[in-house]
mmCIF file of C-alpha atoms in Angstrom:
data_model
loop_
_atom_site.group_PDB
_atom_site.id
_atom_site.type_symbol
_atom_site.label_atom_id
_atom_site.label_comp_id
_atom_site.label_asym_id
_atom_site.label_seq_id
_atom_site.Cartn_x
_atom_site.Cartn_y
_atom_site.Cartn_z
ATOM 1 C CA TYR C 1 -8.282 2.703 -4.381
ATOM 2 C CA ARG C 2 -6.693 6.030 -4.522
ATOM 3 C CA GLN C 3 -8.875 7.095 -1.813
ATOM 4 C CA LEU C 4 -7.598 4.237 -0.132
ATOM 5 C CA ALA C 5 -4.164 4.785 -0.322
ATOM 6 C CA GLU C 6 -4.179 8.082 0.574
ATOM 7 C CA GLU C 7 -6.007 7.112 3.546
ATOM 8 C CA SER C 8 -3.220 4.237 4.141
ATOM 9 C CA LEU C 9 -0.700 7.009 3.713
ATOM 10 C CA SER C 10 -2.253 9.560 6.098
ATOM 11 C CA PHE C 11 -2.644 6.583 8.877
ATOM 12 C CA PRO C 12 -0.968 5.851 11.387
ATOM 13 C CA LEU C 13 0.069 9.607 12.839
ATOM 14 C CA ALA C 14 3.832 10.006 12.025
ATOM 15 C CA GLU C 15 4.317 10.237 15.995
ATOM 16 C CA ASP C 16 2.904 6.733 15.867
ATOM 17 C CA ILE C 17 4.977 5.613 13.175
ATOM 18 C CA SER C 18 8.520 3.359 14.192
ATOM 19 C CA SER C 19 11.945 4.656 12.839
ATOM 20 C CA ASN C 20 11.893 1.137 11.071
ATOM 21 C CA SER C 21 9.182 2.690 8.935
ATOM 22 C CA ILE C 22 10.486 5.896 8.715
ATOM 23 C CA ASN C 23 14.251 5.015 7.526
ATOM 24 C CA GLY C 24 12.112 2.432 5.049
ATOM 25 C CA GLY C 25 10.708 6.135 2.659
ATOM 26 C CA ILE C 26 7.741 6.977 4.411
ATOM 27 C CA THR C 27 8.888 10.609 5.340
ATOM 28 C CA LYS C 28 6.313 12.927 4.542
ATOM 29 C CA LEU C 29 3.477 11.546 7.183
ATOM 30 C CA ASN C 30 3.865 15.331 9.209
ATOM 31 C CA GLU C 31 3.246 17.109 6.501
ATOM 32 C CA SER C 32 -0.054 19.329 7.579
ATOM 33 C CA MET C 33 -3.438 17.212 7.909
ATOM 34 C CA GLU C 34 -5.045 20.193 6.641
ATOM 35 C CA SER C 35 -3.418 19.886 3.237
ATOM 36 C CA LYS C 36 -4.126 15.858 2.895
ATOM 37 C CA LYS C 37 -7.597 16.642 3.573
ATOM 38 C CA ALA C 38 -7.977 18.572 0.873
ATOM 39 C CA GLU C 39 -5.827 16.965 -1.286
ATOM 40 C CA GLN C 40 -8.535 13.702 -0.640
ATOM 41 C CA LEU C 41 -11.668 16.235 -1.789
ATOM 42 C CA LEU C 42 -10.169 15.721 -5.032
ATOM 43 C CA VAL C 43 -11.728 12.879 -7.134
ATOM 44 C CA GLY C 44 -9.409 11.555 -9.612
ATOM 45 C CA MET C 45 -6.025 12.262 -8.103
ATOM 46 C CA ASN C 46 -3.568 9.784 -7.187
ATOM 47 C CA PRO C 47 -1.845 9.636 -4.096
ATOM 48 C CA ARG C 48 1.744 10.959 -3.548
ATOM 49 C CA SER C 49 4.612 8.668 -4.133
ATOM 50 C CA PRO C 50 5.397 8.447 -0.360
ATOM 51 C CA GLY C 51 9.287 9.265 -0.067
ATOM 52 C CA GLY C 52 10.189 8.561 -4.115
ATOM 53 C CA LYS C 53 8.588 5.071 -3.499
ATOM 54 C CA CYS C 54 6.180 3.321 -5.077
ATOM 55 C CA CYS C 55 4.884 1.110 -3.073
ATOM 56 C CA TRP C 56 4.281 0.103 0.454
ATOM 57 C CA VAL C 57 2.841 -2.504 2.954
ATOM 58 C CA ASP C 58 0.204 -1.165 5.536
ATOM 59 C CA ALA C 59 -0.119 -3.805 8.341
ATOM 60 C CA GLY C 60 -2.913 -1.756 10.226
ATOM 61 C CA GLY C 61 -0.189 0.047 12.654
ATOM 62 C CA THR C 62 2.576 -0.107 10.971
ATOM 63 C CA LEU C 63 3.688 1.007 7.034
ATOM 64 C CA PHE C 64 6.617 -0.805 5.202
ATOM 65 C CA SER C 65 8.107 0.632 1.838
ATOM 66 C CA ASP C 66 11.357 -1.849 2.505
ATOM 67 C CA VAL C 67 11.205 -5.758 2.096
ATOM 68 C CA ALA C 68 13.405 -5.746 4.598
ATOM 69 C CA GLU C 69 11.276 -4.850 7.684
ATOM 70 C CA LEU C 70 8.286 -6.272 6.084
ATOM 71 C CA VAL C 71 10.057 -9.862 6.260
ATOM 72 C CA VAL C 72 11.362 -9.406 9.704
ATOM 73 C CA TRP C 73 7.469 -8.381 10.792
ATOM 74 C CA LEU C 74 6.643 -11.820 8.979
ATOM 75 C CA ARG C 75 8.861 -13.177 11.073
ATOM 76 C CA SER C 76 7.966 -12.063 14.474
ATOM 77 C CA SER C 77 4.399 -14.033 14.542
ATOM 78 C CA ASN C 78 3.615 -13.774 18.118
ATOM 79 C CA GLU C 79 3.746 -9.722 18.198
ATOM 80 C CA LEU C 80 1.142 -9.958 14.998
ATOM 81 C CA ALA C 81 -0.987 -11.811 17.215
ATOM 82 C CA GLY C 82 -2.287 -9.389 19.920
ATOM 83 C CA ASN C 83 -2.918 -6.181 16.950
ATOM 84 C CA SER C 84 -5.562 -7.252 15.643
ATOM 85 C CA PHE C 85 -7.646 -4.316 16.985
ATOM 86 C CA GLN C 86 -5.307 -1.947 14.379
ATOM 87 C CA GLN C 87 -5.979 -5.046 11.532
ATOM 88 C CA PRO C 88 -6.007 -2.572 8.577
ATOM 89 C CA GLU C 89 -10.322 -2.782 6.672
ATOM 90 C CA ILE C 90 -11.035 -5.533 3.972
ATOM 91 C CA PHE C 91 -13.905 -4.694 1.259
ATOM 92 C CA GLU C 92 -16.117 -6.574 -0.676
ATOM 93 C CA PHE C 93 -13.837 -5.162 -3.528
ATOM 94 C CA ASP C 94 -10.802 -6.111 -2.191
ATOM 95 C CA HIS C 95 -8.125 -8.333 -4.297
ATOM 96 C CA ILE C 96 -7.143 -11.306 -1.700
ATOM 97 C CA HIS C 97 -4.792 -13.997 -2.597
ATOM 98 C CA PHE C 98 -6.394 -17.655 -2.715
ATOM 99 C CA ASP C 99 -4.411 -18.449 -0.294
ATOM 100 C CA SER C 100 -4.349 -15.946 2.579
ATOM 101 C CA SER C 101 -5.575 -17.251 6.237
ATOM 102 C CA ILE C 102 -8.669 -15.302 7.163
ATOM 103 C CA ALA C 103 -7.444 -15.502 10.876
ATOM 104 C CA SER C 104 -3.690 -14.225 9.931
ATOM 105 C CA PRO C 105 -2.769 -10.912 10.366
ATOM 106 C CA VAL C 106 -3.824 -8.642 7.609
ATOM 107 C CA ALA C 107 -1.107 -7.126 4.998
ATOM 108 C CA ILE C 108 -1.947 -4.334 2.403
ATOM 109 C CA LEU C 109 0.142 -3.793 -0.964
ATOM 110 C CA TYR C 110 -0.501 -0.385 -2.539
ATOM 111 C CA GLY C 111 1.658 -0.847 -5.702
ATOM 112 C CA ALA C 112 2.041 0.088 -9.262
ATOM 113 C CA LEU C 113 1.881 -3.167 -11.305
ATOM 114 C CA GLY C 114 4.555 -4.153 -13.786
ATOM 115 C CA THR C 115 7.063 -1.588 -11.243
ATOM 116 C CA GLU C 116 10.220 -3.821 -9.916
ATOM 117 C CA CYS C 117 8.674 -3.338 -5.829
ATOM 118 C CA PHE C 118 5.845 -4.753 -6.997
ATOM 119 C CA ARG C 119 7.626 -7.470 -7.713
ATOM 120 C CA GLU C 120 9.380 -7.843 -4.383
ATOM 121 C CA PHE C 121 6.880 -7.374 -2.501
ATOM 122 C CA HIS C 122 4.246 -9.434 -4.093
ATOM 123 C CA VAL C 123 6.231 -12.573 -3.981
ATOM 124 C CA THR C 124 7.295 -12.184 -0.051
ATOM 125 C CA LEU C 125 3.273 -11.639 0.616
ATOM 126 C CA VAL C 126 2.956 -14.330 -1.131
ATOM 127 C CA ASP C 127 5.117 -16.772 0.177
ATOM 128 C CA ALA C 128 3.657 -15.718 3.607
ATOM 129 C CA ALA C 129 0.440 -16.192 3.084
ATOM 130 C CA LYS C 130 0.989 -19.464 1.998
ATOM 131 C CA GLU C 131 2.845 -20.195 5.110
ATOM 132 C CA GLY C 132 -0.476 -18.637 6.688
ATOM 133 C CA GLU C 133 1.173 -15.855 8.053
ATOM 134 C CA VAL C 134 -0.660 -13.016 6.640
ATOM 135 C CA MET C 135 -3.665 -12.387 4.735
ATOM 136 C CA TYR C 136 -2.270 -10.609 1.118
ATOM 137 C CA VAL C 137 -4.509 -8.415 -0.208
ATOM 138 C CA VAL C 138 -3.593 -6.288 -3.383
ATOM 139 C CA ARG C 139 -4.670 -2.342 -3.965
ATOM 140 C CA PRO C 140 -3.121 -1.559 -7.403
ATOM 141 C CA VAL C 141 -2.278 2.091 -7.655
ATOM 142 C CA LEU C 142 0.151 4.254 -9.094
ATOM 143 C CA PRO C 143 1.467 6.911 -6.579
ATOM 144 C CA SER C 144 2.208 10.369 -8.442
ATOM 145 C CA GLY C 145 5.871 10.884 -9.655
ATOM 146 C CA CYS C 146 5.916 6.370 -10.599
ATOM 147 C CA GLU C 147 4.321 6.693 -14.182
ATOM 148 C CA SER C 148 7.934 6.089 -15.578
ATOM 149 C CA LYS C 149 9.224 3.146 -13.203
ATOM 150 C CA SER C 150 5.891 0.941 -14.416
ATOM 151 C CA GLY C 151 6.200 1.110 -18.285
ATOM 152 C CA HIS C 152 3.732 2.505 -20.730
ATOM 153 C CA CYS C 153 0.808 0.176 -20.322
ATOM 154 C CA GLY C 154 1.026 0.641 -16.412
ATOM 155 C CA ALA C 155 0.439 4.655 -17.232
ATOM 156 C CA VAL C 156 -2.158 4.566 -20.123
ATOM 157 C CA GLY C 157 -4.904 6.868 -18.918
ATOM 158 C CA MET C 158 -2.509 8.699 -16.085
ATOM 159 C CA ARG C 159 -2.333 12.464 -17.739
ATOM 160 C CA ASP C 160 -4.719 12.482 -20.089
ATOM 161 C CA PRO C 161 -8.164 11.157 -19.534
ATOM 162 C CA LEU C 162 -8.659 7.744 -21.102
ATOM 163 C CA ASN C 163 -11.870 7.557 -23.666
ATOM 164 C CA LEU C 164 -14.097 4.563 -24.114
ATOM 165 C CA GLY C 165 -15.468 3.785 -27.257
ATOM 166 C CA GLY C 166 -19.231 4.725 -27.059
ATOM 167 C CA TYR C 167 -18.467 6.499 -24.286
ATOM 168 C CA GLY C 168 -17.769 9.644 -25.618
#
């Protein structure tokens, strides 16, 4: 999920993002694309926390780091139906909420389990999935800088290698 989280933060390009999304905390998206490409080559590195936020929702053409903006987007269901060309890609290994409607727009929650922002986004997206407004996908990631917000258990293996019995 780390690589997908990085890709989510690097697309859409900064000039394609609405001002609402930028004000929500995704302000670092206009960093040089060369540094983004170099960072993606570092296997096992956690994505950088976008604007100090530990959670965000990728809706294809828009990133949301604020629940209120996500709610406004969810309520504009007529506009959502026409944006199918910008739907994020779904993979076999993705965690898709069981109440999700396949015909609905895709909303992917990237976030650190155990954080307050994850809970807020999760509750909002579960309700939207139950109402058939969205296909809710969860991709748990712990961005760098969010370890203290997720608690001790959520940050296990973040700093030091995680040793598994019988594997070294």
